[in-house]
PDB file of C-alpha atoms in Angstrom:
ATOM      1  CA  UNK A   1      98.930  73.635  99.718  1.00 83.00           C
ATOM      2  CA  UNK A   2      96.204  75.850 101.157  1.00 90.00           C
ATOM      3  CA  UNK A   3      93.518  74.884 103.651  1.00 95.00           C
ATOM      4  CA  UNK A   4      90.412  77.031 103.858  1.00 97.00           C
ATOM      5  CA  UNK A   5      87.892  77.297 106.689  1.00 97.00           C
ATOM      6  CA  UNK A   6      84.727  79.371 106.329  1.00 98.00           C
ATOM      7  CA  UNK A   7      82.739  80.873 109.177  1.00 98.00           C
ATOM      8  CA  UNK A   8      80.069  83.478 109.789  1.00 98.00           C
ATOM      9  CA  UNK A   9      77.055  81.809 108.266  1.00 98.00           C
ATOM     10  CA  UNK A  10      73.699  81.634 109.996  1.00 97.00           C
ATOM     11  CA  UNK A  11      70.027  82.520 109.916  1.00 98.00           C
ATOM     12  CA  UNK A  12      69.088  86.098 109.024  1.00 98.00           C
ATOM     13  CA  UNK A  13      65.884  87.880 108.052  1.00 98.00           C
ATOM     14  CA  UNK A  14      65.242  89.401 104.656  1.00 98.00           C
ATOM     15  CA  UNK A  15      67.117  92.682 104.345  1.00 98.00           C
ATOM     16  CA  UNK A  16      69.659  91.722 106.979  1.00 98.00           C
ATOM     17  CA  UNK A  17      73.422  91.388 106.749  1.00 98.00           C
ATOM     18  CA  UNK A  18      76.072  88.789 107.381  1.00 98.00           C
ATOM     19  CA  UNK A  19      79.822  88.769 107.020  1.00 98.00           C
ATOM     20  CA  UNK A  20      81.469  85.532 106.016  1.00 98.00           C
ATOM     21  CA  UNK A  21      85.120  84.883 106.735  1.00 98.00           C
ATOM     22  CA  UNK A  22      87.483  82.406 105.154  1.00 98.00           C
ATOM     23  CA  UNK A  23      90.673  81.694 107.052  1.00 97.00           C
ATOM     24  CA  UNK A  24      93.524  80.234 105.044  1.00 95.00           C
ATOM     25  CA  UNK A  25      96.538  78.288 106.200  1.00 93.00           C
ATOM     26  CA  UNK A  26      99.866  78.432 104.457  1.00 79.00           C
ATOM     27  CA  UNK A  27     102.488  81.098 103.953  1.00 70.00           C
ATOM     28  CA  UNK A  28     101.631  81.711 100.304  1.00 85.00           C
ATOM     29  CA  UNK A  29      98.062  82.934 100.800  1.00 84.00           C
ATOM     30  CA  UNK A  30      98.865  86.303  99.268  1.00 84.00           C
ATOM     31  CA  UNK A  31      99.794  84.632  95.971  1.00 88.00           C
ATOM     32  CA  UNK A  32      96.293  83.187  95.500  1.00 92.00           C
ATOM     33  CA  UNK A  33      93.291  84.812  93.940  1.00 95.00           C
ATOM     34  CA  UNK A  34      90.202  83.983  95.966  1.00 96.00           C
ATOM     35  CA  UNK A  35      86.581  83.393  95.162  1.00 97.00           C
ATOM     36  CA  UNK A  36      83.252  82.843  96.877  1.00 98.00           C
ATOM     37  CA  UNK A  37      80.714  80.402  95.460  1.00 98.00           C
ATOM     38  CA  UNK A  38      77.366  79.179  96.695  1.00 98.00           C
ATOM     39  CA  UNK A  39      75.179  76.151  96.210  1.00 98.00           C
ATOM     40  CA  UNK A  40      71.490  75.987  96.970  1.00 97.00           C
ATOM     41  CA  UNK A  41      69.649  72.662  97.377  1.00 93.00           C
ATOM     42  CA  UNK A  42      69.053  71.015  94.013  1.00 95.00           C
ATOM     43  CA  UNK A  43      71.125  73.592  92.156  1.00 96.00           C
ATOM     44  CA  UNK A  44      74.615  73.736  90.747  1.00 96.00           C
ATOM     45  CA  UNK A  45      77.383  75.602  92.491  1.00 97.00           C
ATOM     46  CA  UNK A  46      77.448  79.188  91.259  1.00 98.00           C
ATOM     47  CA  UNK A  47      79.994  81.973  91.285  1.00 98.00           C
ATOM     48  CA  UNK A  48      79.416  84.860  93.686  1.00 98.00           C
ATOM     49  CA  UNK A  49      82.551  87.024  93.835  1.00 98.00           C
ATOM     50  CA  UNK A  50      86.296  86.976  93.225  1.00 97.00           C
ATOM     51  CA  UNK A  51      89.305  89.047  94.263  1.00 96.00           C
ATOM     52  CA  UNK A  52      92.871  89.120  92.952  1.00 93.00           C
ATOM     53  CA  UNK A  53      95.884  88.457  95.167  1.00 90.00           C
ATOM     54  CA  UNK A  54      96.467  92.146  95.951  1.00 89.00           C
ATOM     55  CA  UNK A  55      92.825  92.964  96.581  1.00 88.00           C
ATOM     56  CA  UNK A  56      93.027  95.608  93.896  1.00 90.00           C
ATOM     57  CA  UNK A  57      90.462  94.062  91.582  1.00 95.00           C
ATOM     58  CA  UNK A  58      87.153  92.389  92.297  1.00 97.00           C
ATOM     59  CA  UNK A  59      84.338  90.884  90.260  1.00 97.00           C
ATOM     60  CA  UNK A  60      80.768  89.981  91.164  1.00 98.00           C
ATOM     61  CA  UNK A  61      77.895  87.957  89.838  1.00 98.00           C
ATOM     62  CA  UNK A  62      75.081  90.200  88.627  1.00 98.00           C
ATOM     63  CA  UNK A  63      72.768  88.733  91.247  1.00 98.00           C
ATOM     64  CA  UNK A  64      74.846  90.114  94.131  1.00 98.00           C
ATOM     65  CA  UNK A  65      76.398  93.224  92.604  1.00 98.00           C
ATOM     66  CA  UNK A  66      75.789  96.258  94.792  1.00 98.00           C
ATOM     67  CA  UNK A  67      74.826  94.112  97.803  1.00 98.00           C
ATOM     68  CA  UNK A  68      77.901  91.944  98.453  1.00 98.00           C
ATOM     69  CA  UNK A  69      81.512  93.028  98.922  1.00 98.00           C
ATOM     70  CA  UNK A  70      84.549  90.772  98.792  1.00 98.00           C
ATOM     71  CA  UNK A  71      87.754  91.831 100.509  1.00 97.00           C
ATOM     72  CA  UNK A  72      90.924  90.278 101.865  1.00 96.00           C
ATOM     73  CA  UNK A  73      93.496  90.787 104.583  1.00 95.00           C
ATOM     74  CA  UNK A  74      96.727  89.156 103.470  1.00 93.00           C
ATOM     75  CA  UNK A  75      98.447  89.904 106.765  1.00 92.00           C
ATOM     76  CA  UNK A  76      95.879  87.711 108.508  1.00 93.00           C
ATOM     77  CA  UNK A  77      95.341  85.178 105.689  1.00 94.00           C
ATOM     78  CA  UNK A  78      91.631  85.926 105.539  1.00 96.00           C
ATOM     79  CA  UNK A  79      89.106  86.740 102.845  1.00 97.00           C
ATOM     80  CA  UNK A  80      85.684  88.182 103.635  1.00 98.00           C
ATOM     81  CA  UNK A  81      82.293  88.394 102.023  1.00 98.00           C
ATOM     82  CA  UNK A  82      80.112  91.179 103.381  1.00 98.00           C
ATOM     83  CA  UNK A  83      76.508  90.467 102.439  1.00 98.00           C
ATOM     84  CA  UNK A  84      73.896  93.194 102.771  1.00 98.00           C
ATOM     85  CA  UNK A  85      70.220  93.449 101.791  1.00 98.00           C
ATOM     86  CA  UNK A  86      69.924  89.692 101.878  1.00 98.00           C
ATOM     87  CA  UNK A  87      67.130  87.984  99.970  1.00 98.00           C
ATOM     88  CA  UNK A  88      65.577  84.505 100.320  1.00 97.00           C
ATOM     89  CA  UNK A  89      67.269  83.513  97.056  1.00 97.00           C
ATOM     90  CA  UNK A  90      70.649  84.082  98.721  1.00 98.00           C
ATOM     91  CA  UNK A  91      70.010  81.016 100.869  1.00 98.00           C
ATOM     92  CA  UNK A  92      72.760  78.494 100.139  1.00 98.00           C
ATOM     93  CA  UNK A  93      75.939  76.910 101.395  1.00 98.00           C
ATOM     94  CA  UNK A  94      78.735  79.383 100.748  1.00 98.00           C
ATOM     95  CA  UNK A  95      82.220  78.187  99.851  1.00 98.00           C
ATOM     96  CA  UNK A  96      85.495  80.024  99.529  1.00 98.00           C
ATOM     97  CA  UNK A  97      88.081  78.837  97.048  1.00 97.00           C
ATOM     98  CA  UNK A  98      91.654  79.632  96.020  1.00 95.00           C
ATOM     99  CA  UNK A  99      93.477  79.563  92.689  1.00 94.00           C
ATOM    100  CA  UNK A 100      96.887  80.672  91.437  1.00 88.00           C
ATOM    101  CA  UNK A 101      95.947  81.426  87.843  1.00 79.00           C
ATOM    102  CA  UNK A 102      96.060  85.006  86.703  1.00 74.00           C
ATOM    103  CA  UNK A 103      92.981  87.180  86.829  1.00 83.00           C
ATOM    104  CA  UNK A 104      89.474  86.927  88.156  1.00 89.00           C
ATOM    105  CA  UNK A 105      87.961  83.523  87.446  1.00 90.00           C
ATOM    106  CA  UNK A 106      84.286  82.621  87.659  1.00 94.00           C
ATOM    107  CA  UNK A 107      84.536  78.902  86.797  1.00 94.00           C
ATOM    108  CA  UNK A 108      84.586  76.657  89.843  1.00 95.00           C
ATOM    109  CA  UNK A 109      86.542  73.947  88.033  1.00 94.00           C
ATOM    110  CA  UNK A 110      89.550  76.275  87.779  1.00 93.00           C
ATOM    111  CA  UNK A 111      89.874  76.701  91.539  1.00 95.00           C
ATOM    112  CA  UNK A 112      92.416  74.478  93.244  1.00 93.00           C
ATOM    113  CA  UNK A 113      91.403  74.545  96.906  1.00 95.00           C
ATOM    114  CA  UNK A 114      88.015  74.670  98.631  1.00 97.00           C
ATOM    115  CA  UNK A 115      86.667  75.128 102.103  1.00 97.00           C
ATOM    116  CA  UNK A 116      83.974  72.966 103.646  1.00 97.00           C
ATOM    117  CA  UNK A 117      81.261  75.607 103.328  1.00 98.00           C
ATOM    118  CA  UNK A 118      79.062  77.594 105.680  1.00 98.00           C
ATOM    119  CA  UNK A 119      75.258  77.690 105.594  1.00 98.00           C
ATOM    120  CA  UNK A 120      73.441  80.975 105.021  1.00 98.00           C
ATOM    121  CA  UNK A 121      69.681  80.966 105.432  1.00 98.00           C
ATOM    122  CA  UNK A 122      67.569  84.042 104.720  1.00 98.00           C
ATOM    123  CA  UNK A 123      64.058  83.875 106.113  1.00 96.00           C
ATOM    124  CA  UNK A 124      61.139  85.909 104.785  1.00 89.00           C
TER     125      UNK A 124
END
């Protein structure tokens, strides 16, 4: 069992940066691959980024590639999403999620545990 709590969201201007954090409970955090998803009003939840258990491999949605960076600190049971050059279309509730399947997964349905989400609003 893993419990996830996101933080770091807020209001930022176009071109600004935010760093989201996702704190996980449980001693087996390092065995989970992690992902970040987002959901804007009236839209489906979409994949943003994923990272394997070791942190050695990452994968990004095309819409955020080159602007967002996912990383993890297994010693502190935390995964991060550094978001730079933010755009209005990045406005959404951001969720972190955990799964124990192999590899980098982009399908939300395959993730086993979810946080409650944190709001990111980019103003123009």
